[in-house]
Short mmCIF file of C-alpha atoms in Angstrom, two decimals:
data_model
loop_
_atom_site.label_atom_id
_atom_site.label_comp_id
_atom_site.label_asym_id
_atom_site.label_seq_id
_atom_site.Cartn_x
_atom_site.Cartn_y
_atom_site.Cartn_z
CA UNK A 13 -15.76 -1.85 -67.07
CA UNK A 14 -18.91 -3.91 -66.24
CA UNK A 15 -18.09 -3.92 -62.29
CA UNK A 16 -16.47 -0.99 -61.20
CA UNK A 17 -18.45 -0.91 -57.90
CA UNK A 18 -18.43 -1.92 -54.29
CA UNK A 19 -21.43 -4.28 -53.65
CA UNK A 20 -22.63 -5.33 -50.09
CA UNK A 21 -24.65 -7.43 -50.12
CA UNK A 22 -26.84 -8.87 -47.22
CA UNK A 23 -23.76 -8.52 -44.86
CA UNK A 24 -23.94 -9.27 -40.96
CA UNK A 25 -21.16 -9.22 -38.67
CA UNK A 26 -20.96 -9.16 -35.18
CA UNK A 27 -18.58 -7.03 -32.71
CA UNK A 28 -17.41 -8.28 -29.29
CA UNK A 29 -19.99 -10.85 -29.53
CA UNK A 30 -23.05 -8.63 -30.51
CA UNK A 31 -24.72 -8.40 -34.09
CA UNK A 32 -23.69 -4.87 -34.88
CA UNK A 33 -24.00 -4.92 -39.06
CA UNK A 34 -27.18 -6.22 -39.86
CA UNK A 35 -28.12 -7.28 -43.15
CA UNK A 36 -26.32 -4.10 -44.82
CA UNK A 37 -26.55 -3.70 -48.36
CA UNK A 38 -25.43 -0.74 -50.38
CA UNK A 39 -23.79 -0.76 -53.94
CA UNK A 40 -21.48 2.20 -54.59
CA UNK A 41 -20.45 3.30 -57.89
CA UNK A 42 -19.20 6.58 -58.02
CA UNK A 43 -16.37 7.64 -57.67
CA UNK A 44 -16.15 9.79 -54.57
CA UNK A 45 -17.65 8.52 -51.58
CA UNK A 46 -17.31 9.70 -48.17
CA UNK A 47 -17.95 7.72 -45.08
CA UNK A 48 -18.88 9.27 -41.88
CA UNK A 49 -20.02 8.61 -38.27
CA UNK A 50 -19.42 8.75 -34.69
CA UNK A 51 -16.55 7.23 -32.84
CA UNK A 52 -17.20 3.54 -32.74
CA UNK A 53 -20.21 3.72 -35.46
CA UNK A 54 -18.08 0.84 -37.33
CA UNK A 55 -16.35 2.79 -40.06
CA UNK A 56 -13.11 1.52 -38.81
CA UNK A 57 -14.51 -2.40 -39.15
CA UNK A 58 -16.57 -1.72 -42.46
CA UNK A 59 -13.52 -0.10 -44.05
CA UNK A 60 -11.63 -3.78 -42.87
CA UNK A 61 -14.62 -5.73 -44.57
CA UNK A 62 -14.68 -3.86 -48.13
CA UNK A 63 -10.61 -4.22 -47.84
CA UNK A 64 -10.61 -7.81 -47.52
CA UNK A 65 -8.91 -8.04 -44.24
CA UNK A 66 -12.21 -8.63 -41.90
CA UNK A 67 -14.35 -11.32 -43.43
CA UNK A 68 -17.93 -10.64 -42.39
CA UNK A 69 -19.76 -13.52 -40.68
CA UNK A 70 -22.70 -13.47 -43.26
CA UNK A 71 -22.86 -11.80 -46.61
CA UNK A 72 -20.82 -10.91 -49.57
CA UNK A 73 -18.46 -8.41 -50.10
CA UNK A 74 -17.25 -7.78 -53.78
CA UNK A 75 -15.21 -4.86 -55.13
CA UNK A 76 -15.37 -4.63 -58.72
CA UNK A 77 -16.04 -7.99 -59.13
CA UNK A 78 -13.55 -9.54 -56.72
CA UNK A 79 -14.58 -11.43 -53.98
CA UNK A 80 -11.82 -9.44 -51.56
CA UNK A 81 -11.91 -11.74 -48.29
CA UNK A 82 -11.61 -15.10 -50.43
CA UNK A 83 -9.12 -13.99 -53.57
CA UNK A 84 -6.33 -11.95 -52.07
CA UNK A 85 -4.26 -11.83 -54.65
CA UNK A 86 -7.03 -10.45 -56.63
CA UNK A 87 -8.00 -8.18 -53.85
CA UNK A 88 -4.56 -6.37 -53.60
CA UNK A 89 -4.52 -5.47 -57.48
CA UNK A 90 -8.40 -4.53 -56.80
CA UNK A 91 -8.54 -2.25 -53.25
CA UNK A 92 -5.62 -0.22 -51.48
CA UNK A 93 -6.39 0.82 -47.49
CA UNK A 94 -4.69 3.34 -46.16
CA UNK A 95 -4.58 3.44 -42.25
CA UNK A 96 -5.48 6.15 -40.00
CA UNK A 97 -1.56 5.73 -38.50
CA UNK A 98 1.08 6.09 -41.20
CA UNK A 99 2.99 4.23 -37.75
CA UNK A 100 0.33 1.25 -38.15
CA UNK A 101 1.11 0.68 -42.04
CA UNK A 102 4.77 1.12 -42.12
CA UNK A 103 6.04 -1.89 -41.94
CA UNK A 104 9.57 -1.27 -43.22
CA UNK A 105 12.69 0.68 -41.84
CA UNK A 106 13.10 2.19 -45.41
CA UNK A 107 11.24 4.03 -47.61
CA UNK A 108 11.96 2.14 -50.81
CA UNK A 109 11.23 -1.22 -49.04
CA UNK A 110 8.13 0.12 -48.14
CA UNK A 111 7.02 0.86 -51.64
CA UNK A 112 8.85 -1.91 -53.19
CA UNK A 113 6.70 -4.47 -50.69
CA UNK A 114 3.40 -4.12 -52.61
CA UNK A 115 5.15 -4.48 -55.54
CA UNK A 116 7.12 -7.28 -54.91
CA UNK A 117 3.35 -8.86 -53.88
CA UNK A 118 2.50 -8.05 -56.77
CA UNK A 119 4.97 -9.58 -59.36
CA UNK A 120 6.81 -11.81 -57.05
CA UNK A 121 10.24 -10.53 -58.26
CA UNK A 122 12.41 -8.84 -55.87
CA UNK A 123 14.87 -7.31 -57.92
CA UNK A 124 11.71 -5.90 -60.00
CA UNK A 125 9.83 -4.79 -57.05
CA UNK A 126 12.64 -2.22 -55.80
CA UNK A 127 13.38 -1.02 -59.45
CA UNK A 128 9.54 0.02 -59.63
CA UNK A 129 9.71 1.42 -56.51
CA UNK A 130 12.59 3.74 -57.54
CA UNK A 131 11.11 4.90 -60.67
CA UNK A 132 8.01 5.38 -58.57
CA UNK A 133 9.42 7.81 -56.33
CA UNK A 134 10.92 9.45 -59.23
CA UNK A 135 7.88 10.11 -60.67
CA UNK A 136 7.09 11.87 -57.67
CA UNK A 137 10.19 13.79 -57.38
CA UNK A 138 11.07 12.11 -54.37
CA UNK A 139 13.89 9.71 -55.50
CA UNK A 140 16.24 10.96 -52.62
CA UNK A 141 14.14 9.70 -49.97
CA UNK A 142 14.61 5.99 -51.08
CA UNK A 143 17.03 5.59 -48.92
CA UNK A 144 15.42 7.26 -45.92
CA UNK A 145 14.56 5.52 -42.81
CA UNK A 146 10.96 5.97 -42.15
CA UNK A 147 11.16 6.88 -38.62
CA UNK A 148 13.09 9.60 -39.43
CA UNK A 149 10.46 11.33 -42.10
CA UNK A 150 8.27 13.72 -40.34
CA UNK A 151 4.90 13.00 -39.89
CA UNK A 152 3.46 14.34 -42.94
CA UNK A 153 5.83 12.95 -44.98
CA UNK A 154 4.96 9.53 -43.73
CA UNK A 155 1.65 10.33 -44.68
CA UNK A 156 2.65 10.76 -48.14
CA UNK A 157 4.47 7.54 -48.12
CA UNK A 158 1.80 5.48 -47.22
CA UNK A 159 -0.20 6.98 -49.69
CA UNK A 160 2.56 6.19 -52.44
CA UNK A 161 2.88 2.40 -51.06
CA UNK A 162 -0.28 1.85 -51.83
CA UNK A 163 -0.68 4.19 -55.34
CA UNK A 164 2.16 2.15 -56.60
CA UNK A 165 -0.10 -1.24 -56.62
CA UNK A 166 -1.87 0.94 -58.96
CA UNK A 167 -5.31 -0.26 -57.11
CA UNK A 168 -8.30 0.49 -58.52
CA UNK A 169 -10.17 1.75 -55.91
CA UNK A 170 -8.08 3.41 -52.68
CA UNK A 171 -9.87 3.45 -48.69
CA UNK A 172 -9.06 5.90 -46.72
CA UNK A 173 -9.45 5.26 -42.49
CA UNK A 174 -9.93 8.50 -41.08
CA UNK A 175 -6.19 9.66 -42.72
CA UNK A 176 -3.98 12.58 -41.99
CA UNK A 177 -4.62 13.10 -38.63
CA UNK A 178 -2.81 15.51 -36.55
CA UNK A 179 -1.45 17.44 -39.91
CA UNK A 180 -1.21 20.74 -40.34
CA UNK A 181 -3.79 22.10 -42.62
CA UNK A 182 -1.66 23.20 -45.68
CA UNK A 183 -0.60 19.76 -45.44
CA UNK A 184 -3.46 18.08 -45.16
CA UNK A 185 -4.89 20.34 -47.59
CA UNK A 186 -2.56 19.45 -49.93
CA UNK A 187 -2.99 16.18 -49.63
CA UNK A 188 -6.82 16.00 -50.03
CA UNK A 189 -6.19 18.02 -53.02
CA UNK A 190 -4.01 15.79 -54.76
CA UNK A 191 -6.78 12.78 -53.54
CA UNK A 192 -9.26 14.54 -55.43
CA UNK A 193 -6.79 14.07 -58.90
CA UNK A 194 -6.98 10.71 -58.55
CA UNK A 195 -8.47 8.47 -61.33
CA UNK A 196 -9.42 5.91 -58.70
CA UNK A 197 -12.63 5.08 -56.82
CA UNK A 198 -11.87 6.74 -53.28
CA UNK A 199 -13.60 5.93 -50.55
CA UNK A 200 -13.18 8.26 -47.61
CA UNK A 201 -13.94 8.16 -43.70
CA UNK A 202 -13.78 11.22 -41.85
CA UNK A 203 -14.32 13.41 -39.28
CA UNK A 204 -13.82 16.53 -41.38
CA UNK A 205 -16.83 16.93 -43.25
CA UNK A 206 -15.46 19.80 -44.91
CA UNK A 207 -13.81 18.25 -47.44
CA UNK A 208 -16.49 15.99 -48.39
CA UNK A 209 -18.28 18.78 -49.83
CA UNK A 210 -17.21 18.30 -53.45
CA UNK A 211 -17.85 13.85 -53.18
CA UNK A 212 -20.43 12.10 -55.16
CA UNK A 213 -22.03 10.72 -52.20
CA UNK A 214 -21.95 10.47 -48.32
CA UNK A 215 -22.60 7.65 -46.48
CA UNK A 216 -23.59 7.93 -42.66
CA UNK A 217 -23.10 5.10 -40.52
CA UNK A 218 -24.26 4.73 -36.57
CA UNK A 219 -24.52 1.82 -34.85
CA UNK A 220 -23.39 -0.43 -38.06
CA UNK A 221 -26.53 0.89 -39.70
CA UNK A 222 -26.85 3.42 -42.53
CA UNK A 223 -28.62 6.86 -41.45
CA UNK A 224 -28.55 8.97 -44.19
CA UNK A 225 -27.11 7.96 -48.06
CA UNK A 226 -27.20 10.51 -50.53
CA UNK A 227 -25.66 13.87 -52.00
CA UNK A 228 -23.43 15.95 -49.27
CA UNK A 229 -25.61 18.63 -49.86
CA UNK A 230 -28.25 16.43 -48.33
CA UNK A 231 -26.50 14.49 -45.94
CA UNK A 232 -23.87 17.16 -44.35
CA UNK A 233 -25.82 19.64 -43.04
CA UNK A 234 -28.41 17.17 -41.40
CA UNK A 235 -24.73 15.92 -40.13
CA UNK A 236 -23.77 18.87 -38.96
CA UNK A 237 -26.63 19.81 -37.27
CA UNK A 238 -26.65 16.81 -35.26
CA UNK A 239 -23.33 16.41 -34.03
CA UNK A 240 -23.52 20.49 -33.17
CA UNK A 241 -26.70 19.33 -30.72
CA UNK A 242 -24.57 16.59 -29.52
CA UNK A 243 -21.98 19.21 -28.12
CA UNK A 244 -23.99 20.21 -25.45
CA UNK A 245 -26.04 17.20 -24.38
CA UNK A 246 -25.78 14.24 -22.56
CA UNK A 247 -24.54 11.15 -24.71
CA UNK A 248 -23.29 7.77 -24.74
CA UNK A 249 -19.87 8.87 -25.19
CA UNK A 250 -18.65 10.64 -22.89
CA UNK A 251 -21.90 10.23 -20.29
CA UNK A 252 -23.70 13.13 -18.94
CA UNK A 253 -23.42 16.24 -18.55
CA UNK A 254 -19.72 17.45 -17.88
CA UNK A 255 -19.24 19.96 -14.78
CA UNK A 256 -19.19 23.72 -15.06
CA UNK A 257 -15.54 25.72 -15.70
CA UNK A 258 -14.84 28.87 -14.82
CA UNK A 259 -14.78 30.29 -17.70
CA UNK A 260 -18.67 28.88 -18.51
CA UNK A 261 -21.15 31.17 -17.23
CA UNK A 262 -24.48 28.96 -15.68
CA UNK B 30 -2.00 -15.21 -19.49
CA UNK B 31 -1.52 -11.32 -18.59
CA UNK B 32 -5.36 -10.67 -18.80
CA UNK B 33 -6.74 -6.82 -18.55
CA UNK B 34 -8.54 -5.92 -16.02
CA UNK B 35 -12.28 -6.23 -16.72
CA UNK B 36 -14.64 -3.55 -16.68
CA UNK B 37 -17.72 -5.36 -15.50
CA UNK B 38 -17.53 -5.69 -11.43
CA UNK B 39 -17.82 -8.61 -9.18
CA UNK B 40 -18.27 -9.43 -5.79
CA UNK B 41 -13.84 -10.25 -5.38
CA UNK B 42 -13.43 -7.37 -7.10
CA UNK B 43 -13.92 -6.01 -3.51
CA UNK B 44 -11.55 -8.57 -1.79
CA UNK B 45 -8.21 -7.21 -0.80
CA UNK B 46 -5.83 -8.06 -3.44
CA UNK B 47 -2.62 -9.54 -1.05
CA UNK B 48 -5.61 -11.75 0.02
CA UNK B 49 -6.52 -12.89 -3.66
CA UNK B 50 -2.51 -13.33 -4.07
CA UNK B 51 -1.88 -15.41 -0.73
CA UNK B 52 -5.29 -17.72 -1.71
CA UNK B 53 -3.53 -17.72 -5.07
CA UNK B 54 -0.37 -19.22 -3.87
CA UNK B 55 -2.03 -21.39 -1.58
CA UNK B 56 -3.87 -23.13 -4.05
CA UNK B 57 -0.78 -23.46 -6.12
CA UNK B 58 0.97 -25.15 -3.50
CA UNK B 59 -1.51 -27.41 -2.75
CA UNK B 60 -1.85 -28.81 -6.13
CA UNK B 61 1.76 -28.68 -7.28
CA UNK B 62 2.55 -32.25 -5.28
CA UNK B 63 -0.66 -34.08 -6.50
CA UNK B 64 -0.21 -36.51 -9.24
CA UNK B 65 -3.86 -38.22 -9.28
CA UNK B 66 -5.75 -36.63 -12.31
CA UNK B 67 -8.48 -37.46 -10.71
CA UNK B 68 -8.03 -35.31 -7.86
CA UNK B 69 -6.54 -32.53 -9.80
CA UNK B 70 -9.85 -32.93 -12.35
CA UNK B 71 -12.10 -31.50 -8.77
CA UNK B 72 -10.25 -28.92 -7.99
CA UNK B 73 -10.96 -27.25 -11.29
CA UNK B 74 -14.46 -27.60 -10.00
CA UNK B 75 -13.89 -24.36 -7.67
CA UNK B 76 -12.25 -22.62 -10.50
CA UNK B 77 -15.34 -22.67 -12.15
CA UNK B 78 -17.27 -22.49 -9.77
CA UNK B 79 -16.06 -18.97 -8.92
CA UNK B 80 -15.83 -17.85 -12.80
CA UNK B 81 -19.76 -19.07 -12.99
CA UNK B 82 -20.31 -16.60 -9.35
CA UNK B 83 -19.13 -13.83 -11.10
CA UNK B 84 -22.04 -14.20 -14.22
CA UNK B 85 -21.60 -15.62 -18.09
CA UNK B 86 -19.93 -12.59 -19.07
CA UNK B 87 -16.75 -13.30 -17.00
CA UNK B 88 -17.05 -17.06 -17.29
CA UNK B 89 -17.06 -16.89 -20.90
CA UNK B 90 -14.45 -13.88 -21.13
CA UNK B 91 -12.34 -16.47 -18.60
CA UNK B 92 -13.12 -19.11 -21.14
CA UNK B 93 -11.20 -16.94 -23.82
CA UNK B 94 -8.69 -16.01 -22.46
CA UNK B 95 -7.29 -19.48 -21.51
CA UNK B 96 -6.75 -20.09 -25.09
CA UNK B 97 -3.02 -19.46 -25.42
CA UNK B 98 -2.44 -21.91 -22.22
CA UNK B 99 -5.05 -24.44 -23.97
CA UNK B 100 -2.44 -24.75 -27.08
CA UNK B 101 0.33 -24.88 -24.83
CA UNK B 102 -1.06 -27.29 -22.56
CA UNK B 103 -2.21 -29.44 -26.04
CA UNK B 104 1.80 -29.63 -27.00
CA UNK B 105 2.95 -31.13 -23.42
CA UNK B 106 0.21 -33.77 -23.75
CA UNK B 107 1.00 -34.83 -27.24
CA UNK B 108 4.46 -34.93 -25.72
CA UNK B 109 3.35 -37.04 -22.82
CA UNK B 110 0.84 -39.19 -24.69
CA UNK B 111 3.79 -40.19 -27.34
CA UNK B 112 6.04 -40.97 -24.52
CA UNK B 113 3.81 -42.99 -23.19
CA UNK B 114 2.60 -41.39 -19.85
CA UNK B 115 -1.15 -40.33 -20.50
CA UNK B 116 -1.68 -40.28 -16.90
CA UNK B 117 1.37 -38.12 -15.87
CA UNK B 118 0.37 -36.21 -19.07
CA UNK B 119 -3.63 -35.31 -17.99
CA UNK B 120 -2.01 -34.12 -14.38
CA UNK B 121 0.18 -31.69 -15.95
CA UNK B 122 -2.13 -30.22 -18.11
CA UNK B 123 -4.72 -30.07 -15.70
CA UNK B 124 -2.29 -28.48 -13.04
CA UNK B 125 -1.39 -25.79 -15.81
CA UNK B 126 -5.28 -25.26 -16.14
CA UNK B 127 -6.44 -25.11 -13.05
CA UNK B 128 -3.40 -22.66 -11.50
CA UNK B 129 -3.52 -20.54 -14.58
CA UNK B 130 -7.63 -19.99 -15.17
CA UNK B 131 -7.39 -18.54 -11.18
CA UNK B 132 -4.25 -16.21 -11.48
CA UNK B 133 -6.60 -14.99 -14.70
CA UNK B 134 -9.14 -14.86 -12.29
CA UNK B 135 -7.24 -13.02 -9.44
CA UNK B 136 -5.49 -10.58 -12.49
CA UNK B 137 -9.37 -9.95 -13.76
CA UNK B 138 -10.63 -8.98 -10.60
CA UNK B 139 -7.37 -6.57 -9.65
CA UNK B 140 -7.18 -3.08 -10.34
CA UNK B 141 -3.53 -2.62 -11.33
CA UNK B 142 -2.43 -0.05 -8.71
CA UNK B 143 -3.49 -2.49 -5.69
CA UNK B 144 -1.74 -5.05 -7.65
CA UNK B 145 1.62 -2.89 -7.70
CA UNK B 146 1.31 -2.17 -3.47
CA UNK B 147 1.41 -5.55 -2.94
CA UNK B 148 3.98 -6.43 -4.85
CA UNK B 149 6.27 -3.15 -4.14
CA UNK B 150 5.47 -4.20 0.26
CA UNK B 151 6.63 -8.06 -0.97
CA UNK B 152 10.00 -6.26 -2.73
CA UNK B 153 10.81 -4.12 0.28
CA UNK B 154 13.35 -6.69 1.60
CA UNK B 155 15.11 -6.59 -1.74
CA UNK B 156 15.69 -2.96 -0.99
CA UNK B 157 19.10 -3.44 0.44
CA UNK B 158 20.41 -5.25 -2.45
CA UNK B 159 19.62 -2.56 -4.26
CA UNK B 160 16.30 -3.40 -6.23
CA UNK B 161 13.79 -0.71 -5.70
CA UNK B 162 10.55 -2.08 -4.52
CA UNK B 163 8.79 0.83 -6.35
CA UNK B 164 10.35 0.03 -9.80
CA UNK B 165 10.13 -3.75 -9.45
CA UNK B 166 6.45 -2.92 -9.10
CA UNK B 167 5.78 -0.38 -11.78
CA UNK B 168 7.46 -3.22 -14.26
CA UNK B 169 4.64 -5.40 -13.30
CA UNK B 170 2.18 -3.36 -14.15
CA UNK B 171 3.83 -2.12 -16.86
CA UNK B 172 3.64 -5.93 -18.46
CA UNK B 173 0.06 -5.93 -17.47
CA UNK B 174 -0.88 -2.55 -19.45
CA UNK B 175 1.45 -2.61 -22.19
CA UNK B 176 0.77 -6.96 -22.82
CA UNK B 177 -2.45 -6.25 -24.77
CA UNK B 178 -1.07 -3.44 -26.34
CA UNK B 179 1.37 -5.49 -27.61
CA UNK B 180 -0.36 -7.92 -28.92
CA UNK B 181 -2.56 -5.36 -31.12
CA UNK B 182 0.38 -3.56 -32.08
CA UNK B 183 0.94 -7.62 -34.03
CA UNK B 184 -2.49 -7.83 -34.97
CA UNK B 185 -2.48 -4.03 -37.01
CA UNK B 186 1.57 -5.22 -38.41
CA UNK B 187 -0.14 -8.34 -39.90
CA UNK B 188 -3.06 -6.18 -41.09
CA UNK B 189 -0.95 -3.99 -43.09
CA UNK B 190 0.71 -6.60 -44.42
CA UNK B 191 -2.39 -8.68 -45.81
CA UNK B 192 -3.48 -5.49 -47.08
CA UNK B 193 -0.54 -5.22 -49.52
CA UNK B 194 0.48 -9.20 -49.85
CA UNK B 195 -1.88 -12.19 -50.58
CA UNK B 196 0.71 -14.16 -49.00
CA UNK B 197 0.23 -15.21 -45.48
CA UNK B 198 2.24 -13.66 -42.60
CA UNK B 199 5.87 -14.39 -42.76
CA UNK B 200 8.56 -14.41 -39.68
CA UNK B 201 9.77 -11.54 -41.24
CA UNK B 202 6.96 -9.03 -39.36
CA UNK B 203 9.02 -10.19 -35.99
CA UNK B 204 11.43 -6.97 -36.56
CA UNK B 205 9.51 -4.39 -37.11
CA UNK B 206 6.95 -5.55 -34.28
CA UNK B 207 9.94 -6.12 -32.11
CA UNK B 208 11.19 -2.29 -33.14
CA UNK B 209 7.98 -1.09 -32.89
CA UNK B 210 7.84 -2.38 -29.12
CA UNK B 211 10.82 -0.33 -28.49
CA UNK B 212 9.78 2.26 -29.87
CA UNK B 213 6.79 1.88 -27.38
CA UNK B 214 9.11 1.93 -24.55
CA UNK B 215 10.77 5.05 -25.13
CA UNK B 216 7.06 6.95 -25.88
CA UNK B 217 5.88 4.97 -22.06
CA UNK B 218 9.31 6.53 -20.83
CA UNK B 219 8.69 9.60 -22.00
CA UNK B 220 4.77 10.11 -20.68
CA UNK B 221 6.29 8.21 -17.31
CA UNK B 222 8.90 11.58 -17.20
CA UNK B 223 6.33 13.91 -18.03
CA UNK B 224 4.11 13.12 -15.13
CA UNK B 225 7.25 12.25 -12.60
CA UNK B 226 7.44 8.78 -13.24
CA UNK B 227 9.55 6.97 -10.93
CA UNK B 228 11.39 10.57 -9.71
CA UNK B 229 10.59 10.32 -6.17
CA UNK B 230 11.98 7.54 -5.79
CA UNK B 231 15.87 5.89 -5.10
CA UNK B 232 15.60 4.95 -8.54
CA UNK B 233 17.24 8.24 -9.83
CA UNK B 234 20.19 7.60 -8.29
CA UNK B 235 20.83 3.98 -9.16
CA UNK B 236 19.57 4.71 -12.98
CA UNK B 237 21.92 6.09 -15.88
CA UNK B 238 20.75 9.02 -17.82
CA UNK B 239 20.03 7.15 -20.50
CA UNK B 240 16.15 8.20 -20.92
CA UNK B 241 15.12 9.19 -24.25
CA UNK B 242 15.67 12.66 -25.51
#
């Protein structure tokens, strides 16, 4: 229980050939951290770093006390991701080979790997869809799968990449609900600050640098704010100004 | 090989494109019979010489993207060299360089829709044996767009699997990328319906109804 925290330290890392993290340090311990910022603010590639899968050009990366990028094996007991596209993580055409894949990582036994699997989706009441293709599951319920492949490692800390997108909200709602049950470290970027509200700490990221750190209380509304100013000004986004509709008067 | 347009202009972006193709060719054909190294070493020079025209950011992005030729091209001479026939060998691989690094070029420099004229006007005498020109075209550029896409579609399957397996990549990832590129096809089909696609065209008539529901 000594190291049950995600610790950056001095880490630089360039993007399409231009430093972009620079000498970023921060060492998160509790146990609900959100992780926001603009399109292309490098959540996406800092969520690859503290998961092992991008090594960063200088610095270390450790989650609790694994050195992720080096020790994989390690690393896949240590940190789950789950990816913005249930479509870019599914890698299998059922779901019980799905779920059984981690597990078979795991323990290196086959045959072991799709029993736990099965008893894992009984525990979830969902033992009919082992057999399931996953293209046919609708998208929620690919969601949810993903989110089970990954639980079933029994990591200790899960990273969410900007998840349930294009949910409905009872579903997504639903979802975020049974996140916050969880007895693992979650660390999650999003858009939707909303449901950061009740997290132990916000991190905001532009540029591959760290705004703002703190409570939400703190760090949302100064969010907020900003991004609501953004709305109607010129930016480096989407460029200048956009032309006037009809339905905008002046 | 099938490089994306690049954002950053140059001065042939604003050369006509059948004239970038026909210089293409030429160049080609003018190479293809040469067997000195020697000779076939200079005319790399005005390869580079037009990469370094268009500023370090292209010559370098040119640079990169010859790295799938330069293993390629690294096999054949290992083949040549242990059959004995440096000489033949160092031709080859310079003929492969040299012709490929300015198609790169011409591809670079191209938007895609010019691209597709040309090569629909070129297809127009295939008409009558029943190949539409516009299709034949549209498939090019469709290998153009969707190439890249491709390729990152590999690079997020191997992602997902090193996040769940220390193990490195295995063959098995082949299926589900090769599914995945099907799957692809029928969403490209489906946005090429929705905005007319190839409608207009004598394709209807010569194509099943076999598009995606």
């Amino acid at each position: 229980m000594m190291n049950n925290a995600i610790v950056l330290d001095g880490v630089n890392h360039q993007l399409n050939d231009k430093p972009f993290f620079k000498d970023l340090s921060i060492e998160l311990r509790e146990k609900r951290i959100g992780l926001i910022g603009r399109n292309g603010s490098g959540k996406s590639t800092l969520a690859r770093m503290i998961s092992g899968l991008i090594e960063p050009e200088a610095g270390e990366i450790r989650v609790h006390g694994v050195d992720i990028a080096k020790d994989r094996k390690k690393a896949i007991e240590t940190i789950g991701l789950i990816f913005q596209n249930p479509d870019h993580q599914i890698i299998f055409p059922t779901v019980e080979e799905e779920i059984a894949f981690g597990l078979e990582s795991l323990s290196g036994n086959r045959k072991q790997a799709r029993e736990g699997a099965r008893s894992f989706l009984a525990s979830f009441g969902r033992l009919d869809w082992a057999e399931r293709g996953t293209f046919t599951l609708s998208q929620g319920q690919r969601h949810l799968v993903c989110l089970m492949a990954v639980l079933a490692m029994q990591p200790k800390a899960v990273l969410l990449d900007e998840p349930f997108a294009g949910l409905d909200w009872p579903t997504t709602r639903r979802l975020y609900h049974w996140l916050d049950g969880l007895e693992q470290q979650v660390v999650l970027v999003t858009h939707d600050i909303d449901h950061l509200e009740s997290y132990d700490r916000i991190l905001w990221l532009e540029k591959g640098q760290l705004i703002a750190d703190g409570a939400p209380a703190d760090v949302l509304p100064a969010y907020r704010e900003k991004m609501e100013r953004l709305v109607f000004s010129d930016d480096e986004i989407l460029g200048p100004g956009l032309p006037a509709t009809n339905g905008e008067q002046g | 090989m099938l490089s994306l347009t690049v954002e950053q202009r140059s001065w042939m972006h604003r050369l006509p494109v059948w004239l970038k193709l026909l210089l293409l060719c030429l160049f080609t054909l003018v190479l293809w019979p040469l067997a000195d190294w020697r000779l076939l070493l200079a005319s790399c020079l005005p390869v580079v010489l037009l990469y370094a025209s268009a500023g370090r950011y292209f010559a370098k992005l040119g640079a990169q993207r010859l790295k799938p030729v330069v293993y390629l091209v690294a096999i054949i001479f290992i083949y040549q060299v242990v059959t004995g026939r440096i000489e033949e060998g160092l031709a080859i691989c310079l003929k492969i360089i040299a012709t490929v690094s300015l198609a790169n070029l011409v591809t670079m420099t191209s938007r895609l829709d010019d691209m597709m004229a040309v090569i629909e006007t070129l297809a127009k005498p295939f008409h009558a044996l029943g190949l539409p020109p516009r299709a034949l075209g549209f498939a090019m550029g469709l290998v153009i767009r969707f190439t890249p896409l491709f390729l990152q579609r590999g690079t997020q399957l191997n992602q997902a699997w090193r996040a769940r397996s220390p193990r490195r990549t295995s063959p098995r990832l082949l299926v589900p990328l090769a599914l995945s590129a099907i799957d692809d096809a029928d969403r490209v089909a489906e946005a090429l319906k929705a905005r007319g696609g190839l409608q207009n065209t004598k394709t209807k008539e010569t194509q099943s109804d076999s598009a995606p529901q």
